[in-house]
Amino acid sequence: MTAAVSACFAATAEDKRMWQFCAYGPDTDAAKVSLQGSYGEGVLHIKDTGSGKLTPYGADGLVFYDTALDAQTDNFVLSATVEINSWTMTNGEDDGFGLMVCDAQGRHGQDAEFWNNSYMAAVTKVEYEWNPATKSVSNVGDHIIMRQGIAALEKTGQTAAHPKNERRAAAKQHAASYTLESSQGEKGAGTYNIIGNFTPIIKEDGKKYAPVGSAPEEELLTSIRLELCRDNTGYRIRYIENNGAVHEKLFYDPHRNALAAIDGRRIYAGFFVTGKADVTFRDMKLVVTD
C-alpha cells in the first residue's frame, strides 16, 4: 500500500492506534518525499530525495511518521530495525534517520522554522572523545568525528511561548549528542563513517569515492536495531548490536516535564528521515504502559 503524502491519520488494523505522516521544518519539500506501508503492515518505507536537515543546534526539518501519546501518563517502548537502502552525504551534518519522540510538530508542507523539544535515536553525524588509556568514550582524549554514526540526541528548552525569531529560540535551546557506537575510537583522532549503502562521491577527477573515513566494507552497517523508551526515570535511547549487546543513554526526566513545556497533553513518537535517504523500518513495535 502506498500512503498519500498528507497529514491525514490512518488507524492500523493491529491496534487501531492512529498514525500520522508529515514533512515539516527548514528546507523540507513534501514533493520530494514518499511513504509506503504502515506500522500495522509491519514494514514502513520512507524515501526522501533531498529535503530537510538535522541540525546540531537549531530547528530540524524532517519527515515524521508518528502516533500521539499521553504526555503525563504514558510510558512506552518503541523499537525497530532500520534498514539503510541508500543515503547520500551532503555536508555531513544534515543527514539523519531513526526514532524520535517530541512534544510538538509542524504542519505538513510547512518549510518555515519550527521549534520543539525532542529525543532521538539517530543514525547521523556525532562527535566524541576517546581515551586510549581506558579504551572508552570519555571527556578527554582523541577527538572522533563520525560523519555517519549512531547517536542519542537531546533538544530541550522551548516553551509554549517559543518565539518564531530564530535567534531567540536558539538562545533557549539546550542541544546535546552522545555516541552509542564507538568502534572507530581505537583508530585514533580522525573522521570516520560506519554506515553502508552510501551513494559514492564523484570528484573532479570523475572517480567515485566513499565518504571520508569509511570503514572497510565488511564493517559497514546497513541494518541497525534502535529503541526509544520512556519510563518513570526518563527517556532511554538504545542501540542494540546483532550480538545482543545494548548501548544506552539515559536522559533523566523523573518529573515528566522535559517534553511537556509546549503542549503538556501529548507527545509524539515515531520514525523520521531527513536529507537524501531511502530507509525501511521493519520489526516495528510500540508497547504503551501506564
Protein backbone atom coordinates (compact mmCIF):
# COMPACT_ATOMS: atom_id res chain seq x y z
CA MET A 1 0.00 0.00 0.00
CA THR A 2 1.26 3.47 -0.84
CA ALA A 3 0.23 6.17 1.56
CA ALA A 4 -0.51 9.62 0.25
CA VAL A 5 1.88 12.32 1.38
CA SER A 6 -0.53 14.13 3.65
CA ALA A 7 -1.15 14.89 7.29
CA CYS A 8 -4.15 12.57 7.47
CA PHE A 9 -4.42 9.94 10.17
CA ALA A 10 -4.96 6.24 9.50
CA ALA A 11 -5.77 3.53 12.01
CA THR A 12 -3.74 0.36 11.92
CA ALA A 13 -5.54 -2.96 11.76
CA GLU A 14 -3.40 -4.20 14.64
CA ASP A 15 -4.37 -1.91 17.49
CA LYS A 16 -6.49 0.89 15.97
CA ARG A 17 -3.85 3.38 17.00
CA MET A 18 -3.77 6.47 14.82
CA TRP A 19 -0.56 7.21 12.91
CA GLN A 20 0.34 10.46 11.16
CA PHE A 21 2.75 11.22 8.33
CA CYS A 22 4.05 14.74 7.78
CA ALA A 23 7.06 16.65 6.45
CA TYR A 24 7.85 19.97 8.11
CA GLY A 25 10.64 22.34 9.08
CA PRO A 26 13.53 24.10 7.33
CA ASP A 27 14.29 23.06 3.75
CA THR A 28 11.65 20.33 3.63
CA ASP A 29 9.81 19.70 0.38
CA ALA A 30 6.77 17.42 0.56
CA ALA A 31 7.05 16.81 -3.20
CA LYS A 32 10.40 15.07 -2.66
CA VAL A 33 9.09 12.62 -0.07
CA SER A 34 7.32 9.27 -0.46
CA LEU A 35 5.98 6.74 2.02
CA GLN A 36 4.88 3.13 1.56
CA GLY A 37 3.50 0.73 4.13
CA SER A 38 2.50 1.41 7.72
CA TYR A 39 3.08 0.34 11.29
CA GLY A 40 0.13 -2.03 11.04
CA GLU A 41 1.58 -3.73 7.97
CA GLY A 42 4.89 -4.23 9.72
CA VAL A 43 7.01 -2.51 7.07
CA LEU A 44 7.44 1.22 6.62
CA HIS A 45 9.44 2.59 3.68
CA ILE A 46 10.33 6.30 3.65
CA LYS A 47 12.28 7.90 0.83
CA ASP A 48 13.47 11.49 0.81
CA THR A 49 15.14 12.57 -2.41
CA GLY A 50 16.69 15.69 -0.98
CA SER A 51 14.98 17.89 1.57
CA GLY A 52 15.14 18.81 5.21
CA LYS A 53 18.06 18.88 7.59
CA LEU A 54 19.02 17.64 11.03
CA THR A 55 20.93 20.44 12.73
CA PRO A 56 23.18 20.06 15.79
CA TYR A 57 21.81 23.37 17.12
CA GLY A 58 18.62 24.78 15.67
CA ALA A 59 15.28 23.75 14.23
CA ASP A 60 15.11 20.43 12.37
CA GLY A 61 13.37 19.82 9.06
CA LEU A 62 12.30 16.22 8.58
CA VAL A 63 9.78 13.58 7.57
CA PHE A 64 7.99 12.07 10.56
CA TYR A 65 5.62 9.08 10.83
CA ASP A 66 4.27 9.06 14.36
CA THR A 67 1.48 8.42 16.84
CA ALA A 68 0.29 10.60 19.73
CA LEU A 69 0.71 9.51 23.36
CA ASP A 70 -0.41 10.99 26.66
CA ALA A 71 2.38 13.26 27.93
CA GLN A 72 1.51 12.68 31.58
CA THR A 73 0.52 9.03 31.92
CA ASP A 74 2.02 7.04 29.06
CA ASN A 75 5.28 5.15 29.31
CA PHE A 76 6.37 3.31 26.17
CA VAL A 77 8.97 1.28 24.34
CA LEU A 78 9.31 1.97 20.60
CA SER A 79 11.73 -0.21 18.65
CA ALA A 80 12.55 -1.00 15.03
CA THR A 81 15.19 -2.40 12.72
CA VAL A 82 16.39 0.40 10.47
CA GLU A 83 17.46 -0.85 7.05
CA ILE A 84 19.52 1.65 5.04
CA ASN A 85 18.73 1.15 1.36
CA SER A 86 20.75 4.18 0.28
CA TRP A 87 21.91 7.56 1.52
CA THR A 88 23.85 10.47 0.08
CA MET A 89 26.16 12.61 2.16
CA THR A 90 25.53 16.32 1.84
CA ASN A 91 27.74 18.35 4.16
CA GLY A 92 27.96 15.58 6.72
CA GLU A 93 25.69 17.20 9.29
CA ASP A 94 22.23 17.42 7.79
CA ASP A 95 21.55 13.74 7.13
CA GLY A 96 19.75 11.51 9.58
CA PHE A 97 17.13 8.86 10.24
CA GLY A 98 15.88 6.84 13.16
CA LEU A 99 13.38 7.07 16.03
CA MET A 100 12.12 10.26 17.66
CA VAL A 101 9.79 11.47 20.41
CA CYS A 102 8.85 15.16 20.54
CA ASP A 103 6.28 17.47 22.11
CA ALA A 104 5.10 19.36 19.01
CA GLN A 105 5.24 19.08 15.26
CA GLY A 106 4.70 21.39 12.35
CA ARG A 107 2.07 21.27 9.64
CA HIS A 108 2.66 19.02 6.66
CA GLY A 109 4.37 21.01 3.92
CA GLN A 110 5.40 23.81 6.27
CA ASP A 111 9.03 24.64 5.49
CA ALA A 112 9.49 27.50 7.96
CA GLU A 113 11.46 27.33 11.20
CA PHE A 114 9.63 25.15 13.73
CA TRP A 115 10.98 24.75 17.26
CA ASN A 116 10.16 21.89 19.60
CA ASN A 117 11.73 19.62 22.20
CA SER A 118 12.81 16.10 21.29
CA TYR A 119 14.86 12.97 21.93
CA MET A 120 16.20 10.86 19.07
CA ALA A 121 17.86 7.53 18.45
CA ALA A 122 19.57 8.60 15.25
CA VAL A 123 21.92 7.49 12.51
CA THR A 124 23.63 10.81 11.86
CA LYS A 125 26.79 12.82 12.48
CA VAL A 126 28.14 12.55 16.03
CA GLU A 127 31.41 13.51 17.70
CA TYR A 128 33.05 12.15 20.83
CA GLU A 129 36.33 11.86 22.72
CA TRP A 130 38.11 8.50 23.02
CA ASN A 131 40.52 7.82 25.87
CA PRO A 132 43.24 5.41 24.61
CA ALA A 133 44.32 4.60 28.16
CA THR A 134 40.91 3.34 29.28
CA LYS A 135 39.78 2.35 25.77
CA SER A 136 36.46 4.05 26.32
CA VAL A 137 34.44 7.14 25.45
CA SER A 138 35.48 9.95 27.77
CA ASN A 139 35.53 13.71 28.14
CA VAL A 140 39.24 13.74 27.25
CA GLY A 141 41.30 12.03 24.60
CA ASP A 142 41.27 11.65 20.82
CA HIS A 143 38.58 13.59 19.02
CA ILE A 144 36.46 11.30 16.85
CA ILE A 145 34.13 12.69 14.16
CA MET A 146 31.60 10.21 12.84
CA ARG A 147 30.20 11.66 9.61
CA GLN A 148 27.64 8.92 9.98
CA GLY A 149 27.49 7.15 13.31
CA ILE A 150 24.80 6.21 15.82
CA ALA A 151 23.76 8.80 18.39
CA ALA A 152 21.37 9.73 21.17
CA LEU A 153 20.23 13.32 20.61
CA GLU A 154 18.55 15.73 23.00
CA LYS A 155 16.94 19.09 22.26
CA THR A 156 15.06 20.84 25.07
CA GLY A 157 14.37 24.34 26.37
CA GLN A 158 11.47 25.51 24.22
CA THR A 159 8.15 26.55 25.82
CA ALA A 160 4.57 27.19 24.70
CA ALA A 161 5.64 30.75 24.02
CA HIS A 162 8.66 29.67 21.99
CA PRO A 163 9.42 32.55 19.64
CA LYS A 164 9.37 32.46 15.89
CA ASN A 165 12.50 34.57 15.94
CA GLU A 166 15.31 32.10 15.24
CA ARG A 167 17.92 33.90 17.34
CA ARG A 168 15.71 33.96 20.45
CA ALA A 169 14.62 30.36 20.01
CA ALA A 170 18.20 29.22 19.55
CA ALA A 171 19.20 31.02 22.73
CA LYS A 172 16.65 28.97 24.70
CA GLN A 173 17.62 25.64 23.21
CA HIS A 174 19.72 23.04 25.00
CA ALA A 175 21.14 20.57 22.48
CA ALA A 176 23.43 17.62 23.13
CA SER A 177 24.55 14.47 21.33
CA TYR A 178 26.12 11.28 22.66
CA THR A 179 27.58 8.43 20.66
CA LEU A 180 26.04 4.97 21.06
CA GLU A 181 28.71 3.31 18.93
CA SER A 182 32.48 3.65 19.36
CA SER A 183 34.15 1.05 17.13
CA GLN A 184 36.35 3.62 15.40
CA GLY A 185 37.76 5.13 18.60
CA GLU A 186 40.80 2.86 18.73
CA LYS A 187 41.90 4.09 15.31
CA GLY A 188 42.77 7.47 16.79
CA ALA A 189 41.65 11.02 16.16
CA GLY A 190 40.02 11.49 12.77
CA THR A 191 36.89 11.45 10.65
CA TYR A 192 35.05 8.18 10.06
CA ASN A 193 31.87 6.61 8.69
CA ILE A 194 30.33 3.23 9.57
CA ILE A 195 27.11 3.36 7.53
CA GLY A 196 26.98 1.39 4.29
CA ASN A 197 24.93 1.59 1.09
CA PHE A 198 26.12 5.16 0.54
CA THR A 199 25.97 6.90 -2.81
CA PRO A 200 29.59 7.24 -4.00
CA ILE A 201 31.00 10.75 -4.09
CA ILE A 202 32.10 11.75 -7.60
CA LYS A 203 35.02 14.18 -7.51
CA GLU A 204 36.58 16.41 -10.14
CA ASP A 205 38.68 13.56 -11.48
CA GLY A 206 35.49 11.68 -12.35
CA LYS A 207 36.26 8.85 -9.95
CA LYS A 208 33.88 7.56 -7.30
CA TYR A 209 34.87 7.70 -3.65
CA ALA A 210 33.41 6.55 -0.36
CA PRO A 211 32.70 9.17 2.33
CA VAL A 212 35.87 10.19 4.20
CA GLY A 213 36.98 7.64 6.75
CA SER A 214 34.56 4.91 5.73
CA ALA A 215 35.28 1.63 7.48
CA PRO A 216 36.11 -1.48 5.41
CA GLU A 217 33.06 -2.81 3.61
CA GLU A 218 32.71 -5.79 5.93
CA GLU A 219 32.43 -3.42 8.92
CA LEU A 220 29.82 -1.09 7.42
CA LEU A 221 26.32 -1.27 8.90
CA THR A 222 23.21 -1.40 6.74
CA SER A 223 20.76 -2.81 9.30
CA ILE A 224 20.57 -1.25 12.76
CA ARG A 225 18.30 -2.03 15.73
CA LEU A 226 17.22 1.07 17.65
CA GLU A 227 14.98 1.52 20.69
CA LEU A 228 13.46 4.57 22.34
CA CYS A 229 11.93 4.16 25.80
CA ARG A 230 10.15 6.27 28.36
CA ASP A 231 9.80 5.10 31.96
CA ASN A 232 9.41 6.69 35.37
CA THR A 233 13.08 7.71 35.37
CA GLY A 234 13.22 9.39 31.98
CA TYR A 235 13.96 8.67 28.33
CA ARG A 236 16.33 5.86 27.31
CA ILE A 237 17.91 5.74 23.86
CA ARG A 238 19.35 2.37 22.83
CA TYR A 239 21.40 0.86 20.02
CA ILE A 240 21.29 -2.95 20.05
CA GLU A 241 24.05 -4.83 18.24
CA ASN A 242 23.48 -8.06 16.33
CA ASN A 243 25.12 -9.98 19.17
CA GLY A 244 22.61 -8.56 21.64
CA ALA A 245 24.92 -6.00 23.25
CA VAL A 246 22.95 -2.93 24.33
CA HIS A 247 24.34 0.61 24.32
CA GLU A 248 22.12 3.06 26.21
CA LYS A 249 21.97 6.75 27.03
CA LEU A 250 19.56 7.81 29.78
CA PHE A 251 18.09 11.31 29.87
CA TYR A 252 16.65 11.83 33.34
CA ASP A 253 13.12 13.17 33.49
CA PRO A 254 11.51 11.89 36.74
CA HIS A 255 9.11 14.85 36.88
CA ARG A 256 7.94 14.18 33.30
CA ASN A 257 8.31 17.76 32.19
CA ALA A 258 11.11 17.62 29.58
CA LEU A 259 8.59 17.20 26.75
CA ALA A 260 5.63 18.89 28.45
CA ALA A 261 6.59 22.54 28.10
CA ILE A 262 4.83 23.27 24.80
CA ASP A 263 1.63 21.24 24.92
CA GLY A 264 1.60 19.35 28.21
CA ARG A 265 -1.01 16.88 26.98
CA ARG A 266 0.56 14.99 24.09
CA ILE A 267 3.90 13.69 22.93
CA TYR A 268 4.57 12.15 19.53
CA ALA A 269 6.68 9.03 19.00
CA GLY A 270 7.67 7.51 15.68
CA PHE A 271 10.13 7.24 12.82
CA PHE A 272 11.95 10.05 10.98
CA VAL A 273 14.10 10.59 7.88
CA THR A 274 15.82 13.72 6.62
CA GLY A 275 18.28 14.50 3.84
CA LYS A 276 18.82 12.27 0.82
CA ALA A 277 17.99 8.85 2.23
CA ASP A 278 15.96 5.74 1.41
CA VAL A 279 15.14 3.84 4.62
CA THR A 280 12.94 0.87 5.54
CA PHE A 281 11.75 0.31 9.12
CA ARG A 282 10.98 -3.33 9.98
CA ASP A 283 10.09 -5.30 13.10
CA MET A 284 8.45 -2.17 14.48
CA LYS A 285 6.97 -2.50 17.93
CA LEU A 286 5.29 0.02 20.21
CA VAL A 287 4.34 -1.06 23.73
CA VAL A 288 2.49 1.54 25.82
CA THR A 289 2.04 1.21 29.58
CA ASP A 290 0.75 3.42 32.37
